[in-house]
XYZ file of N, CA and C in Angstrom:
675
model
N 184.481 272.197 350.492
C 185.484 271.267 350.992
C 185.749 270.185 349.954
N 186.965 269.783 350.065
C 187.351 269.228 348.627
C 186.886 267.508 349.372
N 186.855 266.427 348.116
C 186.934 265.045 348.529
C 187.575 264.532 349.736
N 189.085 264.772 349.374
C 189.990 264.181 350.704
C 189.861 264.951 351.661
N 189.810 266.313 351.937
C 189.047 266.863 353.279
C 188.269 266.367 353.889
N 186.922 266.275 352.927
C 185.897 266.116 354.194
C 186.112 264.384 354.397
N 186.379 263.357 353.685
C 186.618 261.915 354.359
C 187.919 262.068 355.424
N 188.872 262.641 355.420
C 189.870 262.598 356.425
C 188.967 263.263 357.601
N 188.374 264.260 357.592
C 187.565 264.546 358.790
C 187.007 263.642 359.367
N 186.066 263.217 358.186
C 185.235 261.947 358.423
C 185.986 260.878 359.974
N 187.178 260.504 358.731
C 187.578 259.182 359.654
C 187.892 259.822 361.158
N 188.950 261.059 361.225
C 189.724 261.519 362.432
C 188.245 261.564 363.288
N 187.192 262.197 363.066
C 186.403 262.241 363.718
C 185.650 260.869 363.837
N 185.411 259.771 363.637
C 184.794 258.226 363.772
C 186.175 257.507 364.386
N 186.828 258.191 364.380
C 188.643 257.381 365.146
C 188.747 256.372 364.319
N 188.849 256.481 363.172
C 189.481 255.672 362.208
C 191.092 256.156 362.111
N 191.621 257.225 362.165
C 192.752 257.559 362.358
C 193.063 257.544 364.113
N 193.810 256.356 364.395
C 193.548 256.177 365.649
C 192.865 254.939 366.390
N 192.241 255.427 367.492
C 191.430 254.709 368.196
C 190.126 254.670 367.758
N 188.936 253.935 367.946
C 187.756 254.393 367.573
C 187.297 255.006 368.621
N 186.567 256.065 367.729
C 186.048 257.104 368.387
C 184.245 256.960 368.853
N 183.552 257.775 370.121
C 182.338 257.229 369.847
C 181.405 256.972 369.091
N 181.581 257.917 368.073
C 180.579 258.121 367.121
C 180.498 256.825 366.446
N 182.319 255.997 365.695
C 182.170 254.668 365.471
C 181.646 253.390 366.235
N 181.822 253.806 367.062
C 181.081 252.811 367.999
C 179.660 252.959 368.205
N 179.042 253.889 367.909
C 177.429 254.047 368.514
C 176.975 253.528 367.333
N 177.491 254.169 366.147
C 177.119 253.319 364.732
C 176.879 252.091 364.735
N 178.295 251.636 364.794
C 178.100 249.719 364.885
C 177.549 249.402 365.878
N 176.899 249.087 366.871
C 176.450 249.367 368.514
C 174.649 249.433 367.680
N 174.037 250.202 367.207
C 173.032 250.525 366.540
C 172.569 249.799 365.833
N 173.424 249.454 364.968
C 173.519 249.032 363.675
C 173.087 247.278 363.185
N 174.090 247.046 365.046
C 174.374 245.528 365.227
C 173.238 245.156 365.828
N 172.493 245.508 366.156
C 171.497 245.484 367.496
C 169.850 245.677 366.358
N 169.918 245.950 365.443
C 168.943 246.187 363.985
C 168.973 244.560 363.460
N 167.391 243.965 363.337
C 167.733 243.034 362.187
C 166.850 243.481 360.972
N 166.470 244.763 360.371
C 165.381 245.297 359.432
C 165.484 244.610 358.685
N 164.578 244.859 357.135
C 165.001 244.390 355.918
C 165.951 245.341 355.123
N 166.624 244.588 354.604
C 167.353 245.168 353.951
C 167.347 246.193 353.160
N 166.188 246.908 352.576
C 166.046 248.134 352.353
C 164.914 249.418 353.335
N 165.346 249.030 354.221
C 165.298 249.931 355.442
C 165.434 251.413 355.364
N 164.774 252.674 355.439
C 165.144 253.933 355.677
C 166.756 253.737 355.723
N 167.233 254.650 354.845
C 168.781 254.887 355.408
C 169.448 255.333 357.135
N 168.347 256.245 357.050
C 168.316 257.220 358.566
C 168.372 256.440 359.497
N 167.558 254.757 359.514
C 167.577 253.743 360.338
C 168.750 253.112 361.205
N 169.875 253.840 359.895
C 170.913 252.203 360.129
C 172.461 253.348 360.322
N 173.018 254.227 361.020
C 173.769 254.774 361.008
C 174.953 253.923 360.137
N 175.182 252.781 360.063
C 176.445 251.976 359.298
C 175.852 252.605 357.853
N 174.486 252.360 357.599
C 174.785 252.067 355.913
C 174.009 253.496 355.748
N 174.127 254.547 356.213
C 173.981 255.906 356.392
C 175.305 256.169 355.958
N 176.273 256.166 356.980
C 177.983 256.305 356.090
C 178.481 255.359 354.922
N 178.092 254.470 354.591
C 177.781 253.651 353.681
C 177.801 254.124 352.331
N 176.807 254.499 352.350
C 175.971 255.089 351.366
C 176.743 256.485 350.856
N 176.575 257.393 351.926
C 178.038 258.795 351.819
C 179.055 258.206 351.240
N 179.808 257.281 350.826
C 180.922 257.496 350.663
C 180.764 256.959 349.315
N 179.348 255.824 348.589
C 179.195 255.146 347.592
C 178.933 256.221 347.031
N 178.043 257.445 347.164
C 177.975 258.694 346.354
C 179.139 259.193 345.349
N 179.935 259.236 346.473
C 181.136 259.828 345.780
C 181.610 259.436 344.701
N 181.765 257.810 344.507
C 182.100 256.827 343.460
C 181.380 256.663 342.299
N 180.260 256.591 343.010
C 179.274 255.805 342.182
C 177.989 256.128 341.780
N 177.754 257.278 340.514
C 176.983 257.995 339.553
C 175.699 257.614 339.314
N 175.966 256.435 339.188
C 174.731 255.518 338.291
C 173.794 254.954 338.908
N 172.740 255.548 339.183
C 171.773 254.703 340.492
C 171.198 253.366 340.672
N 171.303 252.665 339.309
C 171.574 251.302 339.274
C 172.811 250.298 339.614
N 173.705 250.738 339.282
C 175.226 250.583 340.067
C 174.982 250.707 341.812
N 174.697 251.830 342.046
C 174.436 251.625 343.513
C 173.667 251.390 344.449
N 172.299 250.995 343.520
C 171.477 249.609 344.206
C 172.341 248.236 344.200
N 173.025 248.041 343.166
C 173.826 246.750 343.008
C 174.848 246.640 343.677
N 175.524 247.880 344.481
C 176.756 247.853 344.948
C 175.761 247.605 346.540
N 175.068 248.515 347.010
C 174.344 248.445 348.072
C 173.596 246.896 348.015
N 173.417 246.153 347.399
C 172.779 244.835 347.678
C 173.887 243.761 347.946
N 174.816 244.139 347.342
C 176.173 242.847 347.058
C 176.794 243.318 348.780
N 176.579 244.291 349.349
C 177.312 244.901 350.578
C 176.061 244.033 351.514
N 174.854 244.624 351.269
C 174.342 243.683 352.038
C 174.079 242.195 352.380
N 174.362 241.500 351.084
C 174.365 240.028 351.034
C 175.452 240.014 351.715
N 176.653 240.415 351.621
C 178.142 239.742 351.962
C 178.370 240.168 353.704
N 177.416 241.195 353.655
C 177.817 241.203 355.653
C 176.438 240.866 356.318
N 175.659 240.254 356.102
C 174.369 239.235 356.008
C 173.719 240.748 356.842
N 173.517 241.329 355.692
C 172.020 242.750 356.074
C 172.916 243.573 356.917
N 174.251 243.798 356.787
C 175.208 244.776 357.593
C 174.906 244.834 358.778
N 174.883 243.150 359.730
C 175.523 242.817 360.732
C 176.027 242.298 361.031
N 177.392 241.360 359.739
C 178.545 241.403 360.557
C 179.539 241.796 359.869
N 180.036 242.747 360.555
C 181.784 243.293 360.208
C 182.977 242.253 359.862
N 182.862 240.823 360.277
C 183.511 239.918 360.109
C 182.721 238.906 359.768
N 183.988 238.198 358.796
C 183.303 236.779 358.354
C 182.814 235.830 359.714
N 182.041 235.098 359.301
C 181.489 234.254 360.445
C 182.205 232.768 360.298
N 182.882 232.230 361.237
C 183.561 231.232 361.149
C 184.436 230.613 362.671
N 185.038 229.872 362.833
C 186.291 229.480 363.506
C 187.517 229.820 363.229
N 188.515 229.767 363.526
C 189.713 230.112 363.364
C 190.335 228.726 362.575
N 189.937 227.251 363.274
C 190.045 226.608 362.265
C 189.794 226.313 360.903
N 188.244 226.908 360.647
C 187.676 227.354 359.335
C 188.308 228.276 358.306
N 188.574 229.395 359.100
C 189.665 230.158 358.265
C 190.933 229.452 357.808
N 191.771 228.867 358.583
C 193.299 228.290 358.312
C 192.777 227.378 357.456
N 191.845 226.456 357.354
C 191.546 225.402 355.915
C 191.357 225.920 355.170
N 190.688 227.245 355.052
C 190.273 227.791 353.531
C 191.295 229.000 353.315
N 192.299 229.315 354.321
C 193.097 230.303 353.655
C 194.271 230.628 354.199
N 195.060 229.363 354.638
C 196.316 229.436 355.375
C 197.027 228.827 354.457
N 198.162 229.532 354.450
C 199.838 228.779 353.663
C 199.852 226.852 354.023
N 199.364 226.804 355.715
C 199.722 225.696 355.633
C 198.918 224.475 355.465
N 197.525 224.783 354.866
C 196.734 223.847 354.791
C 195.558 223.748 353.283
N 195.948 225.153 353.127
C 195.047 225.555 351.638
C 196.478 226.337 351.178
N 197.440 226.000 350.525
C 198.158 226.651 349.877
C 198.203 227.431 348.402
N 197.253 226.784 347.644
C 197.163 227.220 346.255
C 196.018 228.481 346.523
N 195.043 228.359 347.008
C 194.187 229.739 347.730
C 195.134 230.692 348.906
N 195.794 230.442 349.468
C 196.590 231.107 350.330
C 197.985 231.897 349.236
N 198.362 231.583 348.213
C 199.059 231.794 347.449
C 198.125 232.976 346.452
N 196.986 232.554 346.110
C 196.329 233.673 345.504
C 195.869 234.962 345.810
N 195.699 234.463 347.857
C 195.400 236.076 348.599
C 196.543 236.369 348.861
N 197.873 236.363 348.526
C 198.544 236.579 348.969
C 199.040 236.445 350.591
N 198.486 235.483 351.123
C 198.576 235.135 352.343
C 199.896 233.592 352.401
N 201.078 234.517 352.593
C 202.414 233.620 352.423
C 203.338 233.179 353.941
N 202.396 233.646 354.940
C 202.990 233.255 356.736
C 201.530 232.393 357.337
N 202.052 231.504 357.993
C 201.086 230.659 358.391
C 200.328 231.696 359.943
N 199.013 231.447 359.938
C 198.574 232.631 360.793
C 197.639 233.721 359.896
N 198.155 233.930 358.313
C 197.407 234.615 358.026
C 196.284 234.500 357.144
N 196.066 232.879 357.531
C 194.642 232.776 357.200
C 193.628 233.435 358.242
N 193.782 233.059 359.147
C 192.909 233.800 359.939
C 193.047 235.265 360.366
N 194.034 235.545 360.444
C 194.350 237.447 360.362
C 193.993 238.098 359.437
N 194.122 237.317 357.964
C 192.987 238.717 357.068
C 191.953 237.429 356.222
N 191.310 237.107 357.306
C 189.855 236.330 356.957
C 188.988 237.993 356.657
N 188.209 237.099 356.064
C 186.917 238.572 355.173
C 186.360 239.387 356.684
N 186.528 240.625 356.164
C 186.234 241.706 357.237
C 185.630 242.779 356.311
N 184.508 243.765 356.889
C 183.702 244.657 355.829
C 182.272 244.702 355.363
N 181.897 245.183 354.384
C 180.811 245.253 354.082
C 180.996 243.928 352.458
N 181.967 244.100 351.796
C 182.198 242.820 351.015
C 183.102 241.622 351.406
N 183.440 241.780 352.495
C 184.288 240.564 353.188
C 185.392 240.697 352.478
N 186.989 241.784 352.359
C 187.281 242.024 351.663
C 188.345 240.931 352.805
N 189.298 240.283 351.873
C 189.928 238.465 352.124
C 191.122 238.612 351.719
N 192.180 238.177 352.393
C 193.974 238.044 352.485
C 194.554 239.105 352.299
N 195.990 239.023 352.366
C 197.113 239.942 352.507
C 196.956 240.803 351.394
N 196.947 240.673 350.259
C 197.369 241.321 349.475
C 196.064 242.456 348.829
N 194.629 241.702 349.173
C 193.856 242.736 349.294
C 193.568 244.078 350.313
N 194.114 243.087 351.467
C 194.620 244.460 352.662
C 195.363 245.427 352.373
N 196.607 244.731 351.846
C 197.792 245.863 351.487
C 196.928 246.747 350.298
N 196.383 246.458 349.435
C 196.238 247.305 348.065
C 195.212 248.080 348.974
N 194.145 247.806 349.051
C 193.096 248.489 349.489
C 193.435 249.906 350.373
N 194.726 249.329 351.561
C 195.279 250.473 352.417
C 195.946 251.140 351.544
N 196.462 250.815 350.393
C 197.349 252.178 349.800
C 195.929 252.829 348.859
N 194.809 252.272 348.505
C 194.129 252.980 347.923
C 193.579 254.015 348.721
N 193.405 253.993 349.536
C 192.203 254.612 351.008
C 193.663 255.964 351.141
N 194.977 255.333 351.572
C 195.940 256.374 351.664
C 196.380 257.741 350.907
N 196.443 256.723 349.854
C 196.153 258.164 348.319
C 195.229 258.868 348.167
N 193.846 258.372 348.458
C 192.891 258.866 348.187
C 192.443 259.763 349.599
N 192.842 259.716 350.800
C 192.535 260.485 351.992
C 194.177 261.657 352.378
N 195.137 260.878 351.596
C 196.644 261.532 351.765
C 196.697 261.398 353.115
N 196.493 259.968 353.608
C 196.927 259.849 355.102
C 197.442 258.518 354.907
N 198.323 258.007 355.682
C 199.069 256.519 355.618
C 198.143 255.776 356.170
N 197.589 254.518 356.233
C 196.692 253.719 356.391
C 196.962 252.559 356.069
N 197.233 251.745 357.380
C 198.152 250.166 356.822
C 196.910 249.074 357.196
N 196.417 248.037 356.665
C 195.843 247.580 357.179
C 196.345 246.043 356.959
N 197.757 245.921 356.465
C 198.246 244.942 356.790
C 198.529 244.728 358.535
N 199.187 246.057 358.720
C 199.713 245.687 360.158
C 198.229 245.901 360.888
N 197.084 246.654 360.937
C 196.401 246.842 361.378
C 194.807 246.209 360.792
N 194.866 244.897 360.639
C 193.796 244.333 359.687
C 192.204 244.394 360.629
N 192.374 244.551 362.009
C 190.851 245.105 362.230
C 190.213 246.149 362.340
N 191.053 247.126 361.739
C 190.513 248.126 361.458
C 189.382 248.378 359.954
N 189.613 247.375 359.228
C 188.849 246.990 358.277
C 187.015 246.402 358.790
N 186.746 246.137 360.000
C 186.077 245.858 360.453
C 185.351 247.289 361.504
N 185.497 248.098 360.872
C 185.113 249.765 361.734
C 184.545 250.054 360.268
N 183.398 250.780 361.000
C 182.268 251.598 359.866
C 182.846 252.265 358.503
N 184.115 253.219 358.739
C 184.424 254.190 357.655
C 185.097 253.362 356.890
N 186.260 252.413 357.481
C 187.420 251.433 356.564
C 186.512 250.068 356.159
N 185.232 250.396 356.528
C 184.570 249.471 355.758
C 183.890 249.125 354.572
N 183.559 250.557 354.531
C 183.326 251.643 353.549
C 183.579 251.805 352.592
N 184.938 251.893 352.785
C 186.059 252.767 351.842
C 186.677 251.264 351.652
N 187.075 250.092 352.002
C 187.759 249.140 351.452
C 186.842 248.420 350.772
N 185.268 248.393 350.777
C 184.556 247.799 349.801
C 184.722 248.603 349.024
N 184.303 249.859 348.748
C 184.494 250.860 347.521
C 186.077 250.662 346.915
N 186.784 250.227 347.214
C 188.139 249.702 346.877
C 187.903 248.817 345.627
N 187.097 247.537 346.575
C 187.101 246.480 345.861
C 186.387 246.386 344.624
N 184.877 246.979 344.635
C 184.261 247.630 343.580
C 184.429 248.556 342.980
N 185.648 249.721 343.014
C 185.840 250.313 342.266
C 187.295 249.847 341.468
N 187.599 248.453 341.685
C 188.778 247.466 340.911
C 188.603 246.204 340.223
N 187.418 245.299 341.119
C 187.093 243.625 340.274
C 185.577 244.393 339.750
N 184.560 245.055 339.858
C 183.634 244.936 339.531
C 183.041 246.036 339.282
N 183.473 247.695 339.265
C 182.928 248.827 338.120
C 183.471 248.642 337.053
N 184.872 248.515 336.487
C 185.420 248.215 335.135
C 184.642 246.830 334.389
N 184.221 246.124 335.231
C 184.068 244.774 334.445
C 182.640 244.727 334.109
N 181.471 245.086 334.798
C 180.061 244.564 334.644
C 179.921 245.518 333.752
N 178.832 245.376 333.066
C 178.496 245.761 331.384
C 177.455 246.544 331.916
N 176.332 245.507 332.760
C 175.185 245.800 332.944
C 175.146 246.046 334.814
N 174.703 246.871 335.505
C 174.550 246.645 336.627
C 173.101 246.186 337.230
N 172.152 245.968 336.166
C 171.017 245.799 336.371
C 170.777 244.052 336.281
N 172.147 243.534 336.137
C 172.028 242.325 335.590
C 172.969 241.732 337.193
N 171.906 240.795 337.921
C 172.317 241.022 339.335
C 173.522 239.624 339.109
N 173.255 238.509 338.522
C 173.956 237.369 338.051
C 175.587 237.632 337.528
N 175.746 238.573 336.298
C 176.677 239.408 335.698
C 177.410 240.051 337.554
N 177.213 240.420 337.826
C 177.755 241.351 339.034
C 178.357 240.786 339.984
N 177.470 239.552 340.474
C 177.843 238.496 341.277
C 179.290 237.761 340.721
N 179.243 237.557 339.663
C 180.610 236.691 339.409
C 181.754 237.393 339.299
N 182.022 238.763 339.925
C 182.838 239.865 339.718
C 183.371 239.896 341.418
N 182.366 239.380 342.318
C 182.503 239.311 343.871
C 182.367 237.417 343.992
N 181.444 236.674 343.592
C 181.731 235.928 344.028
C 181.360 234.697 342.711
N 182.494 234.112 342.078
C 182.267 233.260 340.528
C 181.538 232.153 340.498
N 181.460 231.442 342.246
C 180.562 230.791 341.991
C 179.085 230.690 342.404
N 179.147 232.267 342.423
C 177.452 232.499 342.471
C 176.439 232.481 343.544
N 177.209 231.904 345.163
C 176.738 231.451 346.231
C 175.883 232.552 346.631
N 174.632 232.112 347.206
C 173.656 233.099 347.639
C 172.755 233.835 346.585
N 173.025 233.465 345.462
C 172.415 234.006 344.025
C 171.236 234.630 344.433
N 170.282 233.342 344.770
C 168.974 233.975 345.164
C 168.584 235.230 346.063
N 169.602 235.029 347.139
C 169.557 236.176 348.010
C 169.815 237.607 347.457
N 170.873 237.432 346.926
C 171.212 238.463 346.118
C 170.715 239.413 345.125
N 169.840 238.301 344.417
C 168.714 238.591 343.226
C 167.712 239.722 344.430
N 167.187 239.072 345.676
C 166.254 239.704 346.475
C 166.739 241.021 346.600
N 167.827 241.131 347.427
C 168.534 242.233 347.962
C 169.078 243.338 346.254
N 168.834 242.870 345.460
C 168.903 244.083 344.349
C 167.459 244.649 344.249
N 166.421 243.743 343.673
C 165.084 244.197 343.818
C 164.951 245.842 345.615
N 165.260 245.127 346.213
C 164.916 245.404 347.532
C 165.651 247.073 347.418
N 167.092 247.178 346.989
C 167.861 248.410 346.559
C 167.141 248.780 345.307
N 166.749 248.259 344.458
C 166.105 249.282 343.840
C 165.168 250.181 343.927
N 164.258 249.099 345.141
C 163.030 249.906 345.043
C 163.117 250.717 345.995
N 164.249 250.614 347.206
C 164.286 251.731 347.525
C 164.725 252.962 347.341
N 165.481 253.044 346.481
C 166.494 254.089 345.475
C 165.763 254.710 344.528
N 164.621 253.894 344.617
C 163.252 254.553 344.006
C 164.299 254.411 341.964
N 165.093 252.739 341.759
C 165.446 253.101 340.620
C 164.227 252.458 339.387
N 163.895 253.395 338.487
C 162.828 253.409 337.498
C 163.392 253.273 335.687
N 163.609 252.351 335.221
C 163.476 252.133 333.781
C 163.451 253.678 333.212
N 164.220 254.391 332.508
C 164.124 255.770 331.821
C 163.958 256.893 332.628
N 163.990 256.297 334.251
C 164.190 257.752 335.173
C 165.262 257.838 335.742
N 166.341 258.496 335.752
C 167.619 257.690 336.268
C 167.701 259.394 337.365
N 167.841 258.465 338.479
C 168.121 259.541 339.676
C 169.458 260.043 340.068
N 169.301 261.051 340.060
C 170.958 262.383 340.224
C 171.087 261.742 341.572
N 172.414 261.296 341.302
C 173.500 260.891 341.852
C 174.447 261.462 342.247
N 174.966 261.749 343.682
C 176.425 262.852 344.091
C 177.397 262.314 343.057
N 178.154 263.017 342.496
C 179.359 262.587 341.653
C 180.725 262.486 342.579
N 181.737 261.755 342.642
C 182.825 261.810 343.395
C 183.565 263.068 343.505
């Protein structure tokens, strides 16, 4: 079965095309209800079980995807929450046309309202209009199914489009750019420049490595996309 086969299955079957289906729901339901450590059995955590499936595909380098798997877990605090944590007023100060305009201008967020409609949703808190729109035409091309997540921005907050729109984001601000993926500092300023949570972050790579079992001169076979 080719790439876009088996993920279009994927989603139709998790009701990502659509409604959500149970399977998406028992996931997050599971998932949400877990506070482990962050490098937990995969088998544990049905979210970062599909998670993980879809980082295969992308992402070769088993140091890359301890680093991609730690930056996912810092940013949805240990992949339980699908959404940023905040107020609605919180959002409109930090990312509405009418109150943060020069940041609302950069996410492309140009109607008042859509600070809080595409506030960070995902496994990287992926943030405003214009990362919605790109991300849905990436996921579209790449599954050959239409997928809007402008008009439909909580769907970004479901297991598979959570998935697949972080792998978006890291496979655009931060596989082309980091040199080193072993260099957890370097990586961070590719997701977030000013570094917030550093420490955590630093933890949660250690924590992916060692469970990825990644070793200095042993580099572990990796699914290729």
């Amino acid at each position: 079965m080719r790439a876009n086969e088996f993920i279009t299955e994927d989603m139709s079957r998790r009701g990502f095309l659509g409604a959500l289906g149970a399977g998406a729901m028992a996931a997050s339901g599971v998932a949400q209800a877990k506070s482990n450590p962050t490098a937990q059995p995969v088998a544990d955590n049905p979210k970062v079980e599909l998670l993980m499936k879809w980082a295969k595909r992308f992402i070769t380098d088993p140091r890359e995807l301890a680093a991609f798997m730690a930056q996912c877990a810092h940013e949805s605090d240990n992949f339980k929450a699908m959404e940023e944590y905040g107020s609605p007023e919180r959002f409109a100060k930090k990312y509405d046309i009418r109150y943060n305009p020069a940041k609302a201008k950069q996410l492309g967020n140009d109607q008042p309202g859509d600070g809080i409609k595409y506030r960070g949703r995902g496994y990287i808190q992926l943030t405003g209009k214009y990362n919605y729109q790109k991300a849905g035409e990436w996921i579209s091309k790449y599954i050959s199914h239409p997928v809007d997540f402008v008009k439909q921005p909580d769907l970004v907050a479901t297991p598979t489009a959570a998935a697949l729109s972080s792998l978006w984001y890291w496979m655009t601000f931060v596989h082309p750019k980091a040199k080193n993926f072993g260099d957890t500092k370097q990586v961070t300023k590719h997701i977030n420049p000013g570094l917030r949570g550093q420490k955590n972050r630093e933890q949660k790579a250690k924590d992916w490595q060692a469970a990825l079992n990644v070793k200095p001169g042993k580099p572990i076979k990796v699914a290729s996309r």
